[in-house]
XYZ file of C-alpha atoms in Angstrom:
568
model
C -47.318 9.179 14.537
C -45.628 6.651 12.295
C -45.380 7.882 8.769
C -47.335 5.421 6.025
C -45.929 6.787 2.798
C -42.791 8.197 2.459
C -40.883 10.413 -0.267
C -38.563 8.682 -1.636
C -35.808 10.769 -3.738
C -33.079 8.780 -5.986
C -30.851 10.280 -7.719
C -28.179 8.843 -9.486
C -25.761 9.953 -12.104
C -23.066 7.945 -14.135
C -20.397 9.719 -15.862
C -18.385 6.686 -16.741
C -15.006 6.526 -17.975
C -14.953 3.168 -20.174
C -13.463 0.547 -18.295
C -12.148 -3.009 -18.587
C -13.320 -6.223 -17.699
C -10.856 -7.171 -14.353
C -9.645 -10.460 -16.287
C -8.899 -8.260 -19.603
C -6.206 -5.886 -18.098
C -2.732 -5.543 -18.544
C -0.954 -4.693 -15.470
C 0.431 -1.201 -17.311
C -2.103 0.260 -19.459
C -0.854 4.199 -19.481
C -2.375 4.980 -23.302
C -5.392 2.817 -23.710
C -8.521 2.164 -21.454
C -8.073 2.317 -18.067
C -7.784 -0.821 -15.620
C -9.990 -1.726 -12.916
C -7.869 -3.322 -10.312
C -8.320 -6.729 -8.458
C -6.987 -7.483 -5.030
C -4.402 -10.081 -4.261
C -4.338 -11.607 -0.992
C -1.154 -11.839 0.704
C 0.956 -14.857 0.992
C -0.302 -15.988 -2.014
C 1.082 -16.651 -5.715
C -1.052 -17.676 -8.901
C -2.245 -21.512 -8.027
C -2.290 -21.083 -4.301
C -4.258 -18.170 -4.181
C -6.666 -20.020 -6.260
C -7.218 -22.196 -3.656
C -8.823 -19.420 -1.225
C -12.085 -20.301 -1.721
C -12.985 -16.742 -0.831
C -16.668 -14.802 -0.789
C -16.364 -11.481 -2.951
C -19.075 -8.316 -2.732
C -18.260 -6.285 -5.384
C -18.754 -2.523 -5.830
C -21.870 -3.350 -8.416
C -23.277 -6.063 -5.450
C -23.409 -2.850 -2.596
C -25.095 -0.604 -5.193
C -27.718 -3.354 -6.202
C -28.143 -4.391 -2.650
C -29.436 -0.590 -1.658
C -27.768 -0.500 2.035
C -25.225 1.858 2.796
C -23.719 0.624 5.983
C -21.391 -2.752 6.367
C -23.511 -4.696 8.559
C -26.550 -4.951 6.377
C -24.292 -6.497 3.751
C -22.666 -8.974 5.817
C -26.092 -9.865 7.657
C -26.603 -12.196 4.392
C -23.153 -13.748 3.845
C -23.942 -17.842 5.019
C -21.847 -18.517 7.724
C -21.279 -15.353 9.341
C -24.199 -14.188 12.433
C -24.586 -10.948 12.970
C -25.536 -8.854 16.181
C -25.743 -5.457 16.968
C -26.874 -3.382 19.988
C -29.709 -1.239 17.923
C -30.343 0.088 14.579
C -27.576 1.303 12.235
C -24.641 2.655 13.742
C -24.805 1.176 17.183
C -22.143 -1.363 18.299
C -21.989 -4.557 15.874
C -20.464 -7.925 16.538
C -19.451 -10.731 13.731
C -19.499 -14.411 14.859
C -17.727 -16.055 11.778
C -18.774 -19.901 11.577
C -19.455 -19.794 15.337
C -16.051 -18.481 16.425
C -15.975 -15.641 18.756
C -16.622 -11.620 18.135
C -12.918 -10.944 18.086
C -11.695 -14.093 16.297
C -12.543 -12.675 12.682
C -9.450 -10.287 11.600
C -10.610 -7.459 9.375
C -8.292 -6.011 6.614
C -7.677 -2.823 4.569
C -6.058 -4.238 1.543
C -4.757 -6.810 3.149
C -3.255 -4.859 6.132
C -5.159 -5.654 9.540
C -7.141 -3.343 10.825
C -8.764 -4.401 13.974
C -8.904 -1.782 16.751
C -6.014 -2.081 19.630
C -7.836 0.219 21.625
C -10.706 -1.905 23.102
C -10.821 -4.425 25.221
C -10.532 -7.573 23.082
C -9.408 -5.779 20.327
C -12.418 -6.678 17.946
C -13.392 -4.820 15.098
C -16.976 -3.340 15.481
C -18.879 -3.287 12.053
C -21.388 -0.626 13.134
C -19.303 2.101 12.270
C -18.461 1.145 8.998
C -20.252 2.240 5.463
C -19.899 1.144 2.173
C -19.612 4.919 0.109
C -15.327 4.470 0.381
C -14.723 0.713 -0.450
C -14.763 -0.477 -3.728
C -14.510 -4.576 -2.881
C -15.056 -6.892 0.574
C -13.887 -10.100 0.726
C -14.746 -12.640 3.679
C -12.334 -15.354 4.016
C -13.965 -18.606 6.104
C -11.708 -20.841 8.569
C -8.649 -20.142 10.449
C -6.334 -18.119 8.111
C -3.538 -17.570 10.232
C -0.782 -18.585 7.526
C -2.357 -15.809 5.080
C -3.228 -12.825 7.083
C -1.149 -13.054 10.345
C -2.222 -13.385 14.282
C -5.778 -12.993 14.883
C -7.747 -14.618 11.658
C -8.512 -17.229 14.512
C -11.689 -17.919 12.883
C -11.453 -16.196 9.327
C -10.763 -12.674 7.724
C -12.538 -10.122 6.255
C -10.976 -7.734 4.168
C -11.692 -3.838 2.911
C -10.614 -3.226 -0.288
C -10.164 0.734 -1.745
C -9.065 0.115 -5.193
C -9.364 3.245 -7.771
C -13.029 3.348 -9.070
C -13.040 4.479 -13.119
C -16.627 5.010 -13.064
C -17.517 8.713 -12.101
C -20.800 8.777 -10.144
C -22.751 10.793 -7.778
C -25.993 9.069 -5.895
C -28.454 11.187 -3.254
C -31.219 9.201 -1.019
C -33.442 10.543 0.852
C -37.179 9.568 2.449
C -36.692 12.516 5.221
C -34.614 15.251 6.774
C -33.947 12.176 9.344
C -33.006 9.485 7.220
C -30.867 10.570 4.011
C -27.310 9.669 2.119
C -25.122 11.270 -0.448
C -22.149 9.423 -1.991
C -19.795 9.865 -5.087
C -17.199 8.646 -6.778
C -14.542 10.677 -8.685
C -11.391 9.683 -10.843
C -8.884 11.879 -13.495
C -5.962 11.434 -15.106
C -2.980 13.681 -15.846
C -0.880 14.379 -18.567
C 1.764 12.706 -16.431
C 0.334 9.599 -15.916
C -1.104 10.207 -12.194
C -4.071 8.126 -11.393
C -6.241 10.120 -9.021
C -9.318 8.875 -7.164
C -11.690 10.418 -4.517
C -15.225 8.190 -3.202
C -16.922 8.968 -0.567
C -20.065 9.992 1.179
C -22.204 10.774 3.944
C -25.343 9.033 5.767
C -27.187 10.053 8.558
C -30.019 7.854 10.069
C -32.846 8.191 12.755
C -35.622 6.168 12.760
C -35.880 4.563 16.525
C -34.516 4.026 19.811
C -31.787 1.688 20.764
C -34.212 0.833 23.899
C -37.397 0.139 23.368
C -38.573 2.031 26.619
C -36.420 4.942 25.556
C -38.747 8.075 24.152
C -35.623 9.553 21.912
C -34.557 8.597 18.736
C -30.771 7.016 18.366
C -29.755 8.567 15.090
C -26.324 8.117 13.502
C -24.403 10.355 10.931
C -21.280 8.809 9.529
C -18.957 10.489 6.913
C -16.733 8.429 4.881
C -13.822 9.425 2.826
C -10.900 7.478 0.668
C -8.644 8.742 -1.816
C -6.748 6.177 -3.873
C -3.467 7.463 -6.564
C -1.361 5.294 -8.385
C 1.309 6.096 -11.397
C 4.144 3.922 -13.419
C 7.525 5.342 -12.550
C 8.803 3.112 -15.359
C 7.350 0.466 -17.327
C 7.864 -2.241 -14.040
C 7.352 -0.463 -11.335
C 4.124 1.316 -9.731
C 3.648 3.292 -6.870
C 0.158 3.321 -5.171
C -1.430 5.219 -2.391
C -4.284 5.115 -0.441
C -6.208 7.300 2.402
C -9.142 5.811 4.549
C -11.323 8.358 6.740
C -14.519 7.471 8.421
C -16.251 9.312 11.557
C -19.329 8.336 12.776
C -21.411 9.708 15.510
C -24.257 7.290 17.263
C -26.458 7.999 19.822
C -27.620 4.935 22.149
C -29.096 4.246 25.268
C -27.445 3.697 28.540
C -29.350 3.074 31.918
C -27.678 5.880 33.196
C -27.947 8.139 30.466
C -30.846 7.811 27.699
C -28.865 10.634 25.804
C -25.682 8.785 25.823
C -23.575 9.317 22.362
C -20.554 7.977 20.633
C -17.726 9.803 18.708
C -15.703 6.862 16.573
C -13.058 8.283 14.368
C -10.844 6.103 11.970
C -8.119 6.941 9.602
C -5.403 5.095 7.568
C -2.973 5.853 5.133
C -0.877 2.760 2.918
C 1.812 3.170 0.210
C 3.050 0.667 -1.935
C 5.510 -0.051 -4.613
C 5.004 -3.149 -7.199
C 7.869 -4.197 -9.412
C 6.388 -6.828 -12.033
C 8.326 -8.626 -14.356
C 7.011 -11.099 -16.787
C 7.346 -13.605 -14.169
C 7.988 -11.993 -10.498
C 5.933 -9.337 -9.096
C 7.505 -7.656 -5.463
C 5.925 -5.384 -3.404
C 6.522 -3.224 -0.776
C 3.771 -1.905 1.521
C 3.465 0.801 4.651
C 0.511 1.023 6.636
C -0.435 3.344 9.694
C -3.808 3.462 11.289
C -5.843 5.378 14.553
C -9.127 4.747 16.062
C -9.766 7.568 18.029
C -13.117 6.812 20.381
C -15.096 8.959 22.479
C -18.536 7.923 24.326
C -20.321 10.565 26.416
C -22.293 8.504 29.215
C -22.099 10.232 32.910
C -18.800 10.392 32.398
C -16.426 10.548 29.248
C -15.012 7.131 28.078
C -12.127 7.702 25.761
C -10.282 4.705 23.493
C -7.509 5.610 21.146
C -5.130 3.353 19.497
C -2.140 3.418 16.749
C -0.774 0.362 14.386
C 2.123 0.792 12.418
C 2.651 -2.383 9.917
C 5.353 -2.675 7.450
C 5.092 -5.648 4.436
C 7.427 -6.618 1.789
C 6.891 -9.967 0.023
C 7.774 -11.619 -3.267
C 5.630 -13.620 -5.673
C 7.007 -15.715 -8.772
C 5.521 -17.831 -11.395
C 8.488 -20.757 -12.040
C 6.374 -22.114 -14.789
C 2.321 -22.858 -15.709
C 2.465 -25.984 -13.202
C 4.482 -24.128 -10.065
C 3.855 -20.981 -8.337
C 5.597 -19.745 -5.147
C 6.180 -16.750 -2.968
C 7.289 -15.320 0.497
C 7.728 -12.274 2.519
C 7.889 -10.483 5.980
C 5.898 -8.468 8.057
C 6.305 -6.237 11.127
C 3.373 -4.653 13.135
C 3.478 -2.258 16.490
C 0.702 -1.989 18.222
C 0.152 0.837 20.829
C -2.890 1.563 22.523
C -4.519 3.741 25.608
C -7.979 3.625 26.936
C -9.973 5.179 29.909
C -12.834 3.973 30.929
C -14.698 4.713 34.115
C -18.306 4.300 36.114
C -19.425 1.480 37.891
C -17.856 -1.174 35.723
C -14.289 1.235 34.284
C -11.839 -0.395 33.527
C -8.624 0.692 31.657
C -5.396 -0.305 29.850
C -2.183 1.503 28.392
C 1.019 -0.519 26.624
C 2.496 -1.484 22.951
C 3.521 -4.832 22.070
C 5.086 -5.788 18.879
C 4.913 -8.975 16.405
C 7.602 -10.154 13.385
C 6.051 -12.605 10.657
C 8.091 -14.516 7.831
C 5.834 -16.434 5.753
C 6.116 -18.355 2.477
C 3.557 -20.643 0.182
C 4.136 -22.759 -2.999
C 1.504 -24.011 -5.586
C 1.889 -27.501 -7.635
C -0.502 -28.426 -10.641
C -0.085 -32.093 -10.823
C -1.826 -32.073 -13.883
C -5.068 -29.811 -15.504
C -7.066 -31.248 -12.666
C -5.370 -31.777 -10.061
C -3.519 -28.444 -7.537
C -1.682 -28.418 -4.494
C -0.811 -25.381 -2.165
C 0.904 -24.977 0.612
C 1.017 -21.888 2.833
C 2.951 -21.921 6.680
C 3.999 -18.451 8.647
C 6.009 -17.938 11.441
C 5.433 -15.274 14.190
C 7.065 -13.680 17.211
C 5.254 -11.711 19.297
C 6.883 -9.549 22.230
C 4.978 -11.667 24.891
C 3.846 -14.898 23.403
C 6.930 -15.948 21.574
C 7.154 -17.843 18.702
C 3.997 -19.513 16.510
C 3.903 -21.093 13.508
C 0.994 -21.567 11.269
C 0.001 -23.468 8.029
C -2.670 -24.091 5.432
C -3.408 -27.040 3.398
C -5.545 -27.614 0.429
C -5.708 -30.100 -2.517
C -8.395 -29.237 -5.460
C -9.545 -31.574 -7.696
C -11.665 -31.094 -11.113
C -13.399 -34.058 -11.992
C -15.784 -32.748 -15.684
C -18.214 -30.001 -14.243
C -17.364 -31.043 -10.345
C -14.509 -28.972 -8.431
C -13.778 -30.715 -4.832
C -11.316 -29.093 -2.618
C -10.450 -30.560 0.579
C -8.249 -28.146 3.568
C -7.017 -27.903 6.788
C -5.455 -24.670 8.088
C -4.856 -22.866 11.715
C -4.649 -19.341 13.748
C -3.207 -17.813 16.315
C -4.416 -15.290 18.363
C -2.142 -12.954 20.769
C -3.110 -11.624 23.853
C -4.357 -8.162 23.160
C -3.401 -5.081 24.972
C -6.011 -5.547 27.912
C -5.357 -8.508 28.790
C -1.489 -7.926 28.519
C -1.953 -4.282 30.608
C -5.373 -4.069 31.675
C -6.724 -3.596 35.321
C -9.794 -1.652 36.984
C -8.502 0.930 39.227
C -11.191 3.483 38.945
C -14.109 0.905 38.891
C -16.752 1.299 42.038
C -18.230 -2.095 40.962
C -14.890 -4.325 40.790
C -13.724 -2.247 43.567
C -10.149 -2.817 42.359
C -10.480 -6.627 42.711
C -10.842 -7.443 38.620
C -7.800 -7.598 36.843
C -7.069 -8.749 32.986
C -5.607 -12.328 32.879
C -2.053 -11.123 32.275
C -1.264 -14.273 30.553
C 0.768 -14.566 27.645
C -0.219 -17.339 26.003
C -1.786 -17.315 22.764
C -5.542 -18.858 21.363
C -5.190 -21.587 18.772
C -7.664 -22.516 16.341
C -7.526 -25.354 13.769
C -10.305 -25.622 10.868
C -10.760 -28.873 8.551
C -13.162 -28.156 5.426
C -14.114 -30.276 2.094
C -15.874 -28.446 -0.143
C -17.747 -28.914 -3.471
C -19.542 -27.595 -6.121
C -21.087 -28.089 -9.013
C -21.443 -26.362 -12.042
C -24.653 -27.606 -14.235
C -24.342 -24.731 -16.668
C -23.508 -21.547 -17.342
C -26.330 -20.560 -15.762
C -26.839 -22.788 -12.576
C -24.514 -24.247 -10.104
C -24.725 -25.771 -6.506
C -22.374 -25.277 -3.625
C -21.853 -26.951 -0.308
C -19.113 -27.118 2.229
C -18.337 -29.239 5.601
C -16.272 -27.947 8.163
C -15.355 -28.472 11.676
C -12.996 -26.565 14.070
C -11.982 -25.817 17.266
C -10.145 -23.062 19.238
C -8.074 -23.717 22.077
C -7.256 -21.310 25.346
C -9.960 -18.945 24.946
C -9.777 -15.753 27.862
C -13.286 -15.818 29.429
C -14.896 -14.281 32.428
C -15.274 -16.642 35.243
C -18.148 -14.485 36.753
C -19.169 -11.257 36.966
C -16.583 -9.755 39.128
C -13.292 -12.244 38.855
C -12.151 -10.827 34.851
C -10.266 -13.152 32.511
C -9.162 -15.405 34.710
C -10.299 -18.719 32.618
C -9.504 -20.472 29.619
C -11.647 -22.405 27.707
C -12.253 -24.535 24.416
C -14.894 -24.260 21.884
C -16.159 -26.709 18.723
C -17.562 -25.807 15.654
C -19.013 -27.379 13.086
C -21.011 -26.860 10.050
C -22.945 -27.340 6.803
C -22.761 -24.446 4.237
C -25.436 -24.901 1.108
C -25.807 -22.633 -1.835
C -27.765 -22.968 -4.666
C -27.335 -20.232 -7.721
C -29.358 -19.572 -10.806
C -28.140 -16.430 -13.128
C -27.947 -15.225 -16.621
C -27.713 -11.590 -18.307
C -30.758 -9.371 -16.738
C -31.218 -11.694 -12.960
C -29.716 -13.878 -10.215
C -30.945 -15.633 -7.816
C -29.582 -17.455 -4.381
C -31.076 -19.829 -2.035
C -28.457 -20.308 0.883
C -28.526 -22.956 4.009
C -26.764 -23.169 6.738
C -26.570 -26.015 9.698
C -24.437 -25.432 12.341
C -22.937 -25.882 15.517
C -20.745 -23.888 18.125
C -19.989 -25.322 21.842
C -17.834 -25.147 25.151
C -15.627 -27.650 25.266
C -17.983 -29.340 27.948
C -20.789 -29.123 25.495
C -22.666 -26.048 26.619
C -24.168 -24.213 23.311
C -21.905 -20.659 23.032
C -24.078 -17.751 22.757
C -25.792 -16.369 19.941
C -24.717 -19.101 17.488
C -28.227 -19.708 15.673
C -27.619 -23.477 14.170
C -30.451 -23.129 11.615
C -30.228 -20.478 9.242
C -31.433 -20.411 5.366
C -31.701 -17.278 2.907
C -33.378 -16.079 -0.520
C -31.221 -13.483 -2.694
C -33.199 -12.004 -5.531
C -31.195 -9.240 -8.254
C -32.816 -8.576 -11.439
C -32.711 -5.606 -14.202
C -36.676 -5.168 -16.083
C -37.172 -3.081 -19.047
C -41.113 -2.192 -17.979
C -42.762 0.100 -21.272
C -44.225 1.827 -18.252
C -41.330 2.504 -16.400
C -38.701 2.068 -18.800
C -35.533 0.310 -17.144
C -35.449 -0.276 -13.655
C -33.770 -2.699 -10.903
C -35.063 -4.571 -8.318
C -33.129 -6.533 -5.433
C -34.736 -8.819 -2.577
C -32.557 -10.316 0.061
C -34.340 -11.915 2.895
C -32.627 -14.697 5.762
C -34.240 -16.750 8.533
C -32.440 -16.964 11.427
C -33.498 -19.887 13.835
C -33.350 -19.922 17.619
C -30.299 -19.164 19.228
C -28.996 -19.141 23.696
C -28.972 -15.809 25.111
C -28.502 -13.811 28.184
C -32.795 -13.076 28.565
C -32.602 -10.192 31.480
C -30.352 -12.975 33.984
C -31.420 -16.276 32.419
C -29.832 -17.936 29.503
C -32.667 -19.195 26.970
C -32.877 -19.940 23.637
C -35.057 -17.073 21.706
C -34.504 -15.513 18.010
């Protein structure tokens, strides 16, 4: 019997250690208050980072919101359509601006992240919660030149920066459905900067099938320690660890009892030499996923990324900015999958960026950036990419117009993959084994208007397209198609805020199709939301918060059992 009331039990302590405004700090600050830190994309300098246009969720934006996984945040970001398999912790696509699931590259300060390991190497936000990251950033549009291979259709990116406020948070309506997180920082005599977040959440509340009689309950535990100290009064050295399991149960026709075991971990270093007008940094990144799924058989995934980064960023003057850099990234990856549809994969392949932007001010109003990267990949070659954008003030109006593009790789699957354990595919479906990489190009003007301090209006126009998509022909022939698709799209946001509320109306129009016209899947073109934050000082209940989101979706084509109709 369905509970009416619940318990609810919120606790949550602040020990803060006073902390600066992000635009305030100094980039050393050993003796005075400490610094909160703000992420800098890569391939950027001052002006042309600037230019991003970029969608930030701060640390103080999770808290207010009151979810604790990934998904739920994103679920209200305009332009980004979210679908997963069942309640929290079951498998979780993106469709950014009505690209595909694994055309959105996701980041851990600025390193990619996406998962080798599975067959399109996609990123699945349903494993993901919010108790170690401090920052997420979702970048809109092909972002190849900035991120590297596979921000096809736009990046999102993690970001673990050192937390100064101490904190410690328990939620719980039930021995089912309950969360602890915390958030820990000290300083030594010596000048090490030590920081440990974290948390863990478990959730059961129904079944990923409806038919199903058991609850699908997940427990994740997160985990991310962040250090940083000056080694002289230019240079820095910064580390970071990321750790997050999560274990899901779901629903398979097979097996109503089916669970999932999806282990993640990453370590990065850096170094950062600033002077007063050159900042270089050098960056190492390694990362697993480490999967197990017990249907009627075990399924097992696991995949390594080693990345190395080094890039250079200088401010010539207040009118010009410019940078470049390199990157290298190995990807290696091994997964067994079997039952009636198995299908498996085991290789490395390897990719070599150079890439390079410059800023211009023409005058206080008017800013040009540039930003173009060159890859070569073991199997596709070489690519080049680039991103455009002029912005324009004009009094309390900012216009930006951009075009920019992506490439995609292959990904291990297709490169390696095959079937031979599969009783369905009897040995007959076989990855493309092409070599030839996906393409996207995205065109945007965007403006917005700022009526006060207090109120401003958004909107932004795009349209894009992605060449030589890998799709399944039918059910039994594998990749062995290519395709185009066409998006476009109307982004609207209206925002009202001041000291103690905000509030958000979004709307979205949009469009995504085959290149023949047929609607893609899931791509909702209707879509309009209502964001509500506010603090209240009540003299009955003191100081409290209160935050309603809520987002129509409209009617979207899906798969309904074998027929393809439109339905929410």
């Amino acid at each position: 019997m369905k509970k009416l009331f619940t318990i609810i039990l919120s606790i949550l302590i602040y020990l803060p250690l006073e902390s600066k405004e992000l635009e305030n700090c100094k980039w050393r600050n050993i003796s005075g208050t400490p610094c909160l830190t703000i992420f800098s994309a890569p391939n950027t300098s001052e002006i042309t980072e600037s230019s991003l246009g970029k969608t930030v969720i701060t640390k103080k934006m999770m808290i207010d919101s009151g979810y604790q996984d990934v998904r739920s945040v994103l679920e209200y970001v305009a332009g980004i359509d979210v679908y997963s398999d069942g309640p929290t912790g079951q498998k979780t696509s993106i469709f950014m601006r009505g690209t595909n699931s694994n055309h959105t590259l996701v980041l851990l300060n600025g390193t990619p992240i996406n998962d080798q390991g599975s067959p399109k190497a996609m990123f699945d936000f349903g494993y993901d919660f919010l108790q170690g990251l401090q920052q997420i950033e979702i970048y809109k549009g092909a972002s190849g030149a900035i991120f590297g291979p596979a921000a096809i259709g736009g990046a999102i990116n993690f970001v673990t920066a050192i937390d100064y406020e101490n904190s410690a948070s328990i939620n719980a309506s039930d021995r089912r459905n309950n969360s602890i997180s915390g958030n820990y920082t000290y300083i030594t005599d010596n000048g090490w900067h030590h920081n440990i977040k974290g948390g863990s959440s478990q959730a059961e509340e129904i079944s990923a099938g409806n038919s199903k009689p058991d609850l699908d309950g997940t427990k994740n535990l997160s985990l991310n320690y962040n250090t940083q100290k000056f080694l002289s009064d230019n240079l820095k050295f910064k580390g970071t660890g990321y750790v997050r399991k999560t274990e899901t149960g779901y629903d398979k026709s097979s097996d109503e009892y089916a669970s999932g075991t999806n282990i993640m971990y990453a370590l990065q270093s850096s170094l950062e030499n600033k002077t007063e007008k050159k900042l270089d940094t050098f960056t190492s990144h390694v990362h697993v996923y480490d999967r197990v799924y017990d249907e009627a058989e075990k399924n097992k995934y696991y995949s390594q990324t080693y990345s190395l980064k080094a890039e250079r960023k200088i401010n010539f003057s207040d009118n010009l900015s410019y940078g470049f850099g390199s990157d290298y990234k190995y990807d290696k990856g091994d997964f067994q999958v079997y039952g009636t549809y198995g299908n498996s994969a085991k290789g490395h392949s390897d990719n070599l960026g150079i890439f390079s932007n410059a800023g211009y001010k023409i005058d206080e109003t008017t800013t040009l950036s540039l930003h173009t990267r060159g890859d070569s990949h073991k199997y596709s070659g070489e690519n080049i990419t680039y991103r455009l954008n002029a912005t324009k003030l004009i009094d309390k109006l900012t216009l930006s117009l951009s075009e920019s593009t992506g490439v995609r790789h292959p990904d291990l699957y297709v490169l390696h993959g095959g079937n031979p354990g599969s009783s369905f595919y009897n040995g007959a479906f076989k990855a493309m084994l092409t070599t030839k990489p996906e393409t996207s190009l995205t065109r945007e003007l965007a403006a917005e208007y700022n009526l006060s301090d207090s109120i401003s209006f958004g909107t932004t126009a795009y349209r894009g397209s992605v060449s030589d998509v890998l799709n399944r022909s039918n059910s039994s022939g594998g990749y062995n198609e290519t395709l185009d698709i066409e998006q476009e799209g109307l982004e609207s946001s209206f925002t009202f805020k001041n000291d103690n509320q905000r509030v958000s109306l979004t709307n979205t129009l949009s469009k995504s199709s085959e290149g023949n016209g047929r609607p893609q899947l899931r791509r909702p073109e209707k879509q309009y939301g209502v964001n509500y934050n506010a603090k209240l000082n009540s003299s009955y209940t003191g100081l409290f918060g209160m935050n309603v989101n809520y987002r129509h979706v409209g009617k979207a084509e899906d798969w309904v059992g074998s027929v393809r109709k439109k339905s929410r």
